[in-house]
């Protein structure tokens, strides 16, 4: 079996779905269920004996050790993290705690467990650390995309904490021989993304006729990958990646933020022509920029393509349509996750009350 930390979050829950669609190997999800973790994301598997769930904090090393002893996994896929850059600017401490100390505790627990395995199980064991392209810093308009050898240059408390965790994972491979793999991926989007990240926030605000808060001039560039493609990439790396290696994963879909928001507006104009709002793009509103806002991210995913034959299968156009359709079909899910904590965040980030026109 495998252990998936953060499996009740956005990418983790999509990973569980991808895994169980193609394998009967059981999964234990270990998740603290922060504001971003939600058991509803795993509701389809409520009666599926292949999925176990344990509420736990990855910083709690004795509990991590006990779970490893109890379940004897052949791999840990480590998604658990604080993941929102804007939140890291308002309150970095939790990012250091979970992303740095939590990854350290998990590595220590894994090292102890792995050390006690038979030689054969030891060789087969994997610790796959899921990281981000943000560790590489910010690119200029004409710079080549990030490769696995681009020097680290994190600019936000979030990316600095992820960079620190990447370094720890690297050290555990080089020092102790723990069979690690690290993936650095670009911006994901798709079902179950918490509606404070760009794409779901804009979909929900547009549906409700609220302003669409674009930071700065909207010219910052992100590379977008449909979440299911990220999950297949992780499965390929787990299966055939070379231990100790890093694999960059990207969608080859660079877009300016304003382009993304305008495209979402066009899709909503088409799918919700009778919303009584007029063209949804009239809701676009330029707001104060994110402090230290990275200008551009772009990923060269040549290594994973060459070595493992992985490629994104969903185009940005298609993925965006699927994502909008998913949110339109899952308004109950959205209602449930917009808890008191969500409202507190929106008020802190965008001023009093939810953004309104
Ligand atoms: P998310 O915020 O949606 O989910 C994070 C999950 O981790 C939640 O279920 C949360 O409850 C859990 N968690 C947080 N702190 C924990 C702790 N101390 N112990 C146990 N569980 C804890 O994040 P996501 O967008 O799904 O990202 C998952 C991983 O992928 C993160 O490591 C992130 O850095 C990385 N990543 C994300 C993206 C992206 O675009 N979202 C891109 C590249 C890499
Ligand atoms: O690049 C990978 C990273 O992508 C992941 O490591 C992070 O976990 C994930 O959250 C994401 O980080 P970003 O900061 O790029 O995502 P976010 O959705 O917060 O913002 C995307 C872009 O949109 C960014 O340039 C900021 C901008 N933005 C965001 C919000 C929430 C706006 O213009 N307005 C907004 O209201």
PDB file of C-alpha atoms and ligand atoms in Angstrom, residues 5-12 30-38 56-59 78-84 94 97-99 102 130-133 158 162 184-189 192-194 197 230, ligand 1:
ATOM      1  CA  UNK A   5      -0.090  12.960   2.859  1.00  0.00           C
ATOM      2  CA  UNK A   6      -2.414  15.874   2.124  1.00  0.00           C
ATOM      3  CA  UNK A   7      -4.750  13.537   0.251  1.00  0.00           C
ATOM      4  CA  UNK A   8      -7.831  15.519   1.274  1.00  0.00           C
ATOM      5  CA  UNK A   9      -6.552  18.660  -0.472  1.00  0.00           C
ATOM      6  CA  UNK A  10      -6.878  19.697  -4.100  1.00  0.00           C
ATOM      7  CA  UNK A  11      -4.117  17.746  -5.871  1.00  0.00           C
ATOM      8  CA  UNK A  12      -3.941  14.980  -3.269  1.00  0.00           C
ATOM      9  CA  UNK A  30      -2.901  11.202   6.178  1.00  0.00           C
ATOM     10  CA  UNK A  31      -4.254  14.715   6.434  1.00  0.00           C
ATOM     11  CA  UNK A  32      -4.629  17.312   9.177  1.00  0.00           C
ATOM     12  CA  UNK A  33      -7.789  18.664   7.526  1.00  0.00           C
ATOM     13  CA  UNK A  34      -6.820  22.330   7.615  1.00  0.00           C
ATOM     14  CA  UNK A  35      -9.128  24.846   5.908  1.00  0.00           C
ATOM     15  CA  UNK A  36      -7.805  23.432   2.596  1.00  0.00           C
ATOM     16  CA  UNK A  37      -8.422  19.769   3.417  1.00  0.00           C
ATOM     17  CA  UNK A  38     -11.903  18.400   2.988  1.00  0.00           C
ATOM     18  CA  UNK A  56      -2.977  13.559  11.650  1.00  0.00           C
ATOM     19  CA  UNK A  57      -0.416  16.337  11.505  1.00  0.00           C
ATOM     20  CA  UNK A  58       2.787  15.491   9.605  1.00  0.00           C
ATOM     21  CA  UNK A  59       4.702  17.471  12.251  1.00  0.00           C
ATOM     22  CA  UNK A  78       4.026  13.736   0.158  1.00  0.00           C
ATOM     23  CA  UNK A  79       1.535  16.445  -0.856  1.00  0.00           C
ATOM     24  CA  UNK A  80       0.720  17.898   2.583  1.00  0.00           C
ATOM     25  CA  UNK A  81       1.643  21.560   2.722  1.00  0.00           C
ATOM     26  CA  UNK A  82       0.412  25.061   3.234  1.00  0.00           C
ATOM     27  CA  UNK A  83       0.088  26.012  -0.418  1.00  0.00           C
ATOM     28  CA  UNK A  84      -1.272  29.542  -0.869  1.00  0.00           C
ATOM     29  CA  UNK A  94       2.392  27.952   9.555  1.00  0.00           C
ATOM     30  CA  UNK A  97       5.904  24.660  10.529  1.00  0.00           C
ATOM     31  CA  UNK A  98       4.176  22.380   8.031  1.00  0.00           C
ATOM     32  CA  UNK A  99       6.343  22.692   4.934  1.00  0.00           C
ATOM     33  CA  UNK A 102       6.573  18.793   8.845  1.00  0.00           C
ATOM     34  CA  UNK A 130       5.650  16.957  -4.444  1.00  0.00           C
ATOM     35  CA  UNK A 131       7.041  20.447  -4.928  1.00  0.00           C
ATOM     36  CA  UNK A 132       6.590  23.532  -7.015  1.00  0.00           C
ATOM     37  CA  UNK A 133       8.188  25.510  -9.842  1.00  0.00           C
ATOM     38  CA  UNK A 158       5.690  29.859   0.620  1.00  0.00           C
ATOM     39  CA  UNK A 162       9.048  24.585  -0.240  1.00  0.00           C
ATOM     40  CA  UNK A 184       8.499  20.458  -9.275  1.00  0.00           C
ATOM     41  CA  UNK A 185       5.275  21.340 -11.009  1.00  0.00           C
ATOM     42  CA  UNK A 186       3.663  24.463 -12.416  1.00  0.00           C
ATOM     43  CA  UNK A 187       0.189  25.874 -11.596  1.00  0.00           C
ATOM     44  CA  UNK A 188      -2.516  23.230 -11.377  1.00  0.00           C
ATOM     45  CA  UNK A 189      -6.207  23.786 -11.962  1.00  0.00           C
ATOM     46  CA  UNK A 192     -11.744  20.412  -6.025  1.00  0.00           C
ATOM     47  CA  UNK A 193      -9.387  23.410  -6.051  1.00  0.00           C
ATOM     48  CA  UNK A 194     -10.091  25.589  -3.047  1.00  0.00           C
ATOM     49  CA  UNK A 197      -6.784  30.330  -5.900  1.00  0.00           C
ATOM     50  CA  UNK A 230      -0.024  16.247 -12.828  1.00  0.00           C
TER      51      UNK A 230
HETATM   52  P1  LIG B   1      -3.971  22.261  -0.816  1.00  0.00           P
HETATM   53  O1  LIG B   1      -3.710  23.455   0.033  1.00  0.00           O
HETATM   54  O2  LIG B   1      -5.221  22.188  -1.606  1.00  0.00           O
HETATM   55  O3  LIG B   1      -3.953  20.933   0.112  1.00  0.00           O
HETATM   56  C1  LIG B   1      -3.004  20.733   1.102  1.00  0.00           C
HETATM   57  C2  LIG B   1      -3.472  19.561   1.968  1.00  0.00           C
HETATM   58  O4  LIG B   1      -2.485  19.338   2.983  1.00  0.00           O
HETATM   59  C3  LIG B   1      -4.804  19.812   2.688  1.00  0.00           C
HETATM   60  O5  LIG B   1      -5.622  18.678   2.610  1.00  0.00           O
HETATM   61  C4  LIG B   1      -4.388  20.075   4.126  1.00  0.00           C
HETATM   62  O6  LIG B   1      -5.389  19.722   5.073  1.00  0.00           O
HETATM   63  C5  LIG B   1      -3.152  19.213   4.243  1.00  0.00           C
HETATM   64  N1  LIG B   1      -2.237  19.678   5.301  1.00  0.00           N
HETATM   65  C6  LIG B   1      -1.797  20.947   5.495  1.00  0.00           C
HETATM   66  N2  LIG B   1      -0.997  20.986   6.568  1.00  0.00           N
HETATM   67  C7  LIG B   1      -0.895  19.702   7.041  1.00  0.00           C
HETATM   68  C8  LIG B   1      -0.195  19.108   8.110  1.00  0.00           C
HETATM   69  N3  LIG B   1       0.575  19.830   8.936  1.00  0.00           N
HETATM   70  N4  LIG B   1      -0.313  17.770   8.289  1.00  0.00           N
HETATM   71  C9  LIG B   1      -1.097  17.026   7.467  1.00  0.00           C
HETATM   72  N5  LIG B   1      -1.797  17.557   6.451  1.00  0.00           N
HETATM   73  C10 LIG B   1      -1.696  18.879   6.237  1.00  0.00           C
HETATM   74  O7  LIG B   1      -2.681  22.103  -1.708  1.00  0.00           O
HETATM   75  P2  LIG B   1      -2.555  21.581  -3.217  1.00  0.00           P
HETATM   76  O8  LIG B   1      -2.775  22.700  -4.129  1.00  0.00           O
HETATM   77  O9  LIG B   1      -3.325  20.344  -3.350  1.00  0.00           O
HETATM   78  O10 LIG B   1      -0.982  21.249  -3.234  1.00  0.00           O
HETATM   79  C11 LIG B   1      -0.510  19.966  -2.843  1.00  0.00           C
HETATM   80  C12 LIG B   1       1.003  19.954  -2.936  1.00  0.00           C
HETATM   81  O11 LIG B   1       1.397  20.227  -4.270  1.00  0.00           O
HETATM   82  C13 LIG B   1       1.692  20.992  -2.068  1.00  0.00           C
HETATM   83  O12 LIG B   1       2.855  20.423  -1.535  1.00  0.00           O
HETATM   84  C14 LIG B   1       2.050  22.117  -3.042  1.00  0.00           C
HETATM   85  O13 LIG B   1       3.182  22.818  -2.623  1.00  0.00           O
HETATM   86  C15 LIG B   1       2.302  21.324  -4.302  1.00  0.00           C
HETATM   87  N6  LIG B   1       2.041  22.029  -5.567  1.00  0.00           N
HETATM   88  C16 LIG B   1       0.848  22.663  -5.779  1.00  0.00           C
HETATM   89  C17 LIG B   1       0.597  23.269  -7.006  1.00  0.00           C
HETATM   90  C18 LIG B   1      -0.709  23.970  -7.297  1.00  0.00           C
HETATM   91  O14 LIG B   1      -0.836  24.609  -8.337  1.00  0.00           O
HETATM   92  N7  LIG B   1      -1.722  23.878  -6.447  1.00  0.00           N
HETATM   93  C19 LIG B   1       1.573  23.245  -8.013  1.00  0.00           C
HETATM   94  C20 LIG B   1       2.797  22.595  -7.752  1.00  0.00           C
HETATM   95  C21 LIG B   1       2.998  21.978  -6.527  1.00  0.00           C
END
